[in-house]
Amino acid sequence: MKGTWKLKLRMLLTSVLMFTIVYFLIMLAGAYLGITSWRLYLGASLVIVFLQYWFGPSLVKRSMNVRPLSEAEAPHIHQMVQELADAAGVPKPEIGLSEINIPNAFAYGRSSRNGHIAITRPILGLLDRDELRAVLGHEMGHIKHNDMIVTAAVSVIPMICYYIALSFFFSGDSRNGGGFIIGMLGYFFYLVGQLLVLFISRTREYYADEASVEFGNRPAALVSALYKLSYGAARCSKQTIAEVNTNRAFFVNDVNNAQNDITDFKQIDFDGDGKITDEELRRLLNSDVKISSKNGLMELLSTHPDSLKRVKRLAELDN
């Protein structure tokens, strides 16, 4: 295994960059308004991050309509999660059932010691045991890596930049155009911040995949699960997808991109049976699988990695 040092380094550097951006913007706005105390900026930033960290899990639970899933209801799920938690070296997360109509799973919480894993009801009839365990292993990877803490912290930064931009655009105070310039900078940093948040999200997915394999799951089982989940999302109505759009980064795959993902997966589904075997994954390494430049560009705006790049990485872990 490659370990997680690259993940930690990327997370650290990106987080430092984002906090530098928002601190610079707040300092600039404060100087423009005649506020010079750095403690005010630091305190305001810490309060916003803390609120996101503390209330984030409750907001996710409510917005995704999650209820506790008892061991009596799904003993096999609890057994798999316990095995994965032991492999990850973290306490067993709380397990929930999300009453939404898209087959998927997601993790949330404040830390690896306070994790939650939720599955949606449609996933239970779609994946076999190995595929489901691989997906749960992916979510356990997010918990082990404490991805929720970093995500909670950095996701508020573009929002801060956006509201600074909004405030100065419509402040009605020209002062030689200084307010408008700060507004423009705020909006620019908002766009940059959004791209950096997406970059962090994609990085999280790669290493959660790797963690699932580290916990004893076959790469082909996870790839096959991603394939089936793409089919499941593609069958859902646009309204159903739109209802979870703001939370799609939590899912194991990007439900907005399901149809394109199916097209990609079909390139490696050599026998056309709708699932990916170990042999098909091995053949991928020596096959002419094309990743279009369009997909590469679209990946920059996606919460998840390009599906073929993701699968190729998993194929390499199988060797």
JSON list of N, CA, C and O in Angstrom, two decimals, residues 9 29 40 66 76 81 97 110 117 171 177 203 252-253 263 282 293 304:
[
{"chain": "A", "resi": 9, "resn": "LEU", "atom": "N", "xyz": [-0.49, 15.30, 3.05]},
{"chain": "A", "resi": 9, "resn": "LEU", "atom": "CA", "xyz": [0.26, 16.44, 2.53]},
{"chain": "A", "resi": 9, "resn": "LEU", "atom": "C", "xyz": [-0.63, 17.30, 1.63]},
{"chain": "A", "resi": 9, "resn": "LEU", "atom": "O", "xyz": [-0.63, 18.54, 1.74]},
{"chain": "A", "resi": 29, "resn": "ALA", "atom": "N", "xyz": [-10.62, 43.45, 3.54]},
{"chain": "A", "resi": 29, "resn": "ALA", "atom": "CA", "xyz": [-11.93, 44.07, 3.78]},
{"chain": "A", "resi": 29, "resn": "ALA", "atom": "C", "xyz": [-11.92, 44.87, 5.08]},
{"chain": "A", "resi": 29, "resn": "ALA", "atom": "O", "xyz": [-12.47, 45.97, 5.16]},
{"chain": "A", "resi": 40, "resn": "LEU", "atom": "N", "xyz": [-9.99, 39.88, 15.68]},
{"chain": "A", "resi": 40, "resn": "LEU", "atom": "CA", "xyz": [-11.37, 39.83, 15.22]},
{"chain": "A", "resi": 40, "resn": "LEU", "atom": "C", "xyz": [-11.51, 38.87, 14.05]},
{"chain": "A", "resi": 40, "resn": "LEU", "atom": "O", "xyz": [-12.42, 38.04, 13.99]},
{"chain": "A", "resi": 66, "resn": "VAL", "atom": "N", "xyz": [-31.83, 10.30, 7.61]},
{"chain": "A", "resi": 66, "resn": "VAL", "atom": "CA", "xyz": [-31.18, 9.10, 8.15]},
{"chain": "A", "resi": 66, "resn": "VAL", "atom": "C", "xyz": [-31.81, 8.73, 9.49]},
{"chain": "A", "resi": 66, "resn": "VAL", "atom": "O", "xyz": [-32.05, 9.59, 10.35]},
{"chain": "A", "resi": 76, "resn": "HIS", "atom": "N", "xyz": [-26.09, -8.60, 9.19]},
{"chain": "A", "resi": 76, "resn": "HIS", "atom": "CA", "xyz": [-24.94, -8.75, 8.30]},
{"chain": "A", "resi": 76, "resn": "HIS", "atom": "C", "xyz": [-24.24, -7.42, 8.06]},
{"chain": "A", "resi": 76, "resn": "HIS", "atom": "O", "xyz": [-23.01, -7.37, 7.92]},
{"chain": "A", "resi": 81, "resn": "VAL", "atom": "N", "xyz": [-19.49, -3.97, 9.20]},
{"chain": "A", "resi": 81, "resn": "VAL", "atom": "CA", "xyz": [-18.96, -2.71, 9.70]},
{"chain": "A", "resi": 81, "resn": "VAL", "atom": "C", "xyz": [-18.03, -2.96, 10.88]},
{"chain": "A", "resi": 81, "resn": "VAL", "atom": "O", "xyz": [-16.98, -2.30, 11.00]},
{"chain": "A", "resi": 97, "resn": "LEU", "atom": "N", "xyz": [-29.82, 4.15, 8.23]},
{"chain": "A", "resi": 97, "resn": "LEU", "atom": "CA", "xyz": [-30.49, 3.89, 6.96]},
{"chain": "A", "resi": 97, "resn": "LEU", "atom": "C", "xyz": [-31.06, 5.21, 6.45]},
{"chain": "A", "resi": 97, "resn": "LEU", "atom": "O", "xyz": [-31.83, 5.88, 7.14]},
{"chain": "A", "resi": 110, "resn": "ARG", "atom": "N", "xyz": [-17.86, 13.83, 13.25]},
{"chain": "A", "resi": 110, "resn": "ARG", "atom": "CA", "xyz": [-16.90, 14.85, 13.64]},
{"chain": "A", "resi": 110, "resn": "ARG", "atom": "C", "xyz": [-15.47, 14.35, 13.62]},
{"chain": "A", "resi": 110, "resn": "ARG", "atom": "O", "xyz": [-14.53, 15.13, 13.46]},
{"chain": "A", "resi": 117, "resn": "ILE", "atom": "N", "xyz": [-21.89, 5.79, 9.46]},
{"chain": "A", "resi": 117, "resn": "ILE", "atom": "CA", "xyz": [-22.02, 5.27, 8.10]},
{"chain": "A", "resi": 117, "resn": "ILE", "atom": "C", "xyz": [-23.49, 5.03, 7.83]},
{"chain": "A", "resi": 117, "resn": "ILE", "atom": "O", "xyz": [-24.18, 4.40, 8.63]},
{"chain": "A", "resi": 171, "resn": "SER", "atom": "N", "xyz": [-22.64, 47.32, -1.45]},
{"chain": "A", "resi": 171, "resn": "SER", "atom": "CA", "xyz": [-22.50, 48.15, -0.25]},
{"chain": "A", "resi": 171, "resn": "SER", "atom": "C", "xyz": [-22.95, 49.59, -0.49]},
{"chain": "A", "resi": 171, "resn": "SER", "atom": "O", "xyz": [-23.28, 50.31, 0.45]},
{"chain": "A", "resi": 177, "resn": "GLY", "atom": "N", "xyz": [-13.78, 53.25, -5.92]},
{"chain": "A", "resi": 177, "resn": "GLY", "atom": "CA", "xyz": [-13.87, 51.91, -6.50]},
{"chain": "A", "resi": 177, "resn": "GLY", "atom": "C", "xyz": [-13.25, 50.82, -5.67]},
{"chain": "A", "resi": 177, "resn": "GLY", "atom": "O", "xyz": [-13.19, 49.66, -6.10]},
{"chain": "A", "resi": 203, "resn": "THR", "atom": "N", "xyz": [-9.48, 13.91, -4.04]},
{"chain": "A", "resi": 203, "resn": "THR", "atom": "CA", "xyz": [-8.36, 13.25, -3.38]},
{"chain": "A", "resi": 203, "resn": "THR", "atom": "C", "xyz": [-8.86, 12.30, -2.30]},
{"chain": "A", "resi": 203, "resn": "THR", "atom": "O", "xyz": [-8.35, 11.18, -2.15]},
{"chain": "A", "resi": 252, "resn": "VAL", "atom": "N", "xyz": [-20.47, 7.63, -2.55]},
{"chain": "A", "resi": 252, "resn": "VAL", "atom": "CA", "xyz": [-19.29, 6.90, -3.01]},
{"chain": "A", "resi": 252, "resn": "VAL", "atom": "C", "xyz": [-18.99, 7.18, -4.49]},
{"chain": "A", "resi": 252, "resn": "VAL", "atom": "O", "xyz": [-17.86, 7.02, -4.95]},
{"chain": "A", "resi": 253, "resn": "ASN", "atom": "N", "xyz": [-20.00, 7.64, -5.23]},
{"chain": "A", "resi": 253, "resn": "ASN", "atom": "CA", "xyz": [-19.79, 8.06, -6.62]},
{"chain": "A", "resi": 253, "resn": "ASN", "atom": "C", "xyz": [-20.67, 9.28, -6.91]},
{"chain": "A", "resi": 253, "resn": "ASN", "atom": "O", "xyz": [-21.59, 9.58, -6.14]},
{"chain": "A", "resi": 263, "resn": "THR", "atom": "N", "xyz": [-21.00, 4.69, -19.46]},
{"chain": "A", "resi": 263, "resn": "THR", "atom": "CA", "xyz": [-20.28, 4.61, -20.74]},
{"chain": "A", "resi": 263, "resn": "THR", "atom": "C", "xyz": [-18.83, 4.22, -20.52]},
{"chain": "A", "resi": 263, "resn": "THR", "atom": "O", "xyz": [-18.27, 3.39, -21.26]},
{"chain": "A", "resi": 282, "resn": "ARG", "atom": "N", "xyz": [-7.89, -7.02, -14.33]},
{"chain": "A", "resi": 282, "resn": "ARG", "atom": "CA", "xyz": [-6.50, -7.27, -14.72]},
{"chain": "A", "resi": 282, "resn": "ARG", "atom": "C", "xyz": [-6.28, -6.95, -16.20]},
{"chain": "A", "resi": 282, "resn": "ARG", "atom": "O", "xyz": [-5.24, -6.42, -16.59]},
{"chain": "A", "resi": 293, "resn": "SER", "atom": "N", "xyz": [-10.35, 14.03, -23.37]},
{"chain": "A", "resi": 293, "resn": "SER", "atom": "CA", "xyz": [-9.95, 15.33, -22.83]},
{"chain": "A", "resi": 293, "resn": "SER", "atom": "C", "xyz": [-11.15, 16.04, -22.21]},
{"chain": "A", "resi": 293, "resn": "SER", "atom": "O", "xyz": [-11.01, 16.80, -21.25]},
{"chain": "A", "resi": 304, "resn": "HIS", "atom": "N", "xyz": [-16.00, 13.93, -7.61]},
{"chain": "A", "resi": 304, "resn": "HIS", "atom": "CA", "xyz": [-15.37, 12.62, -7.64]},
{"chain": "A", "resi": 304, "resn": "HIS", "atom": "C", "xyz": [-14.40, 12.52, -8.81]},
{"chain": "A", "resi": 304, "resn": "HIS", "atom": "O", "xyz": [-14.55, 13.24, -9.81]}
]
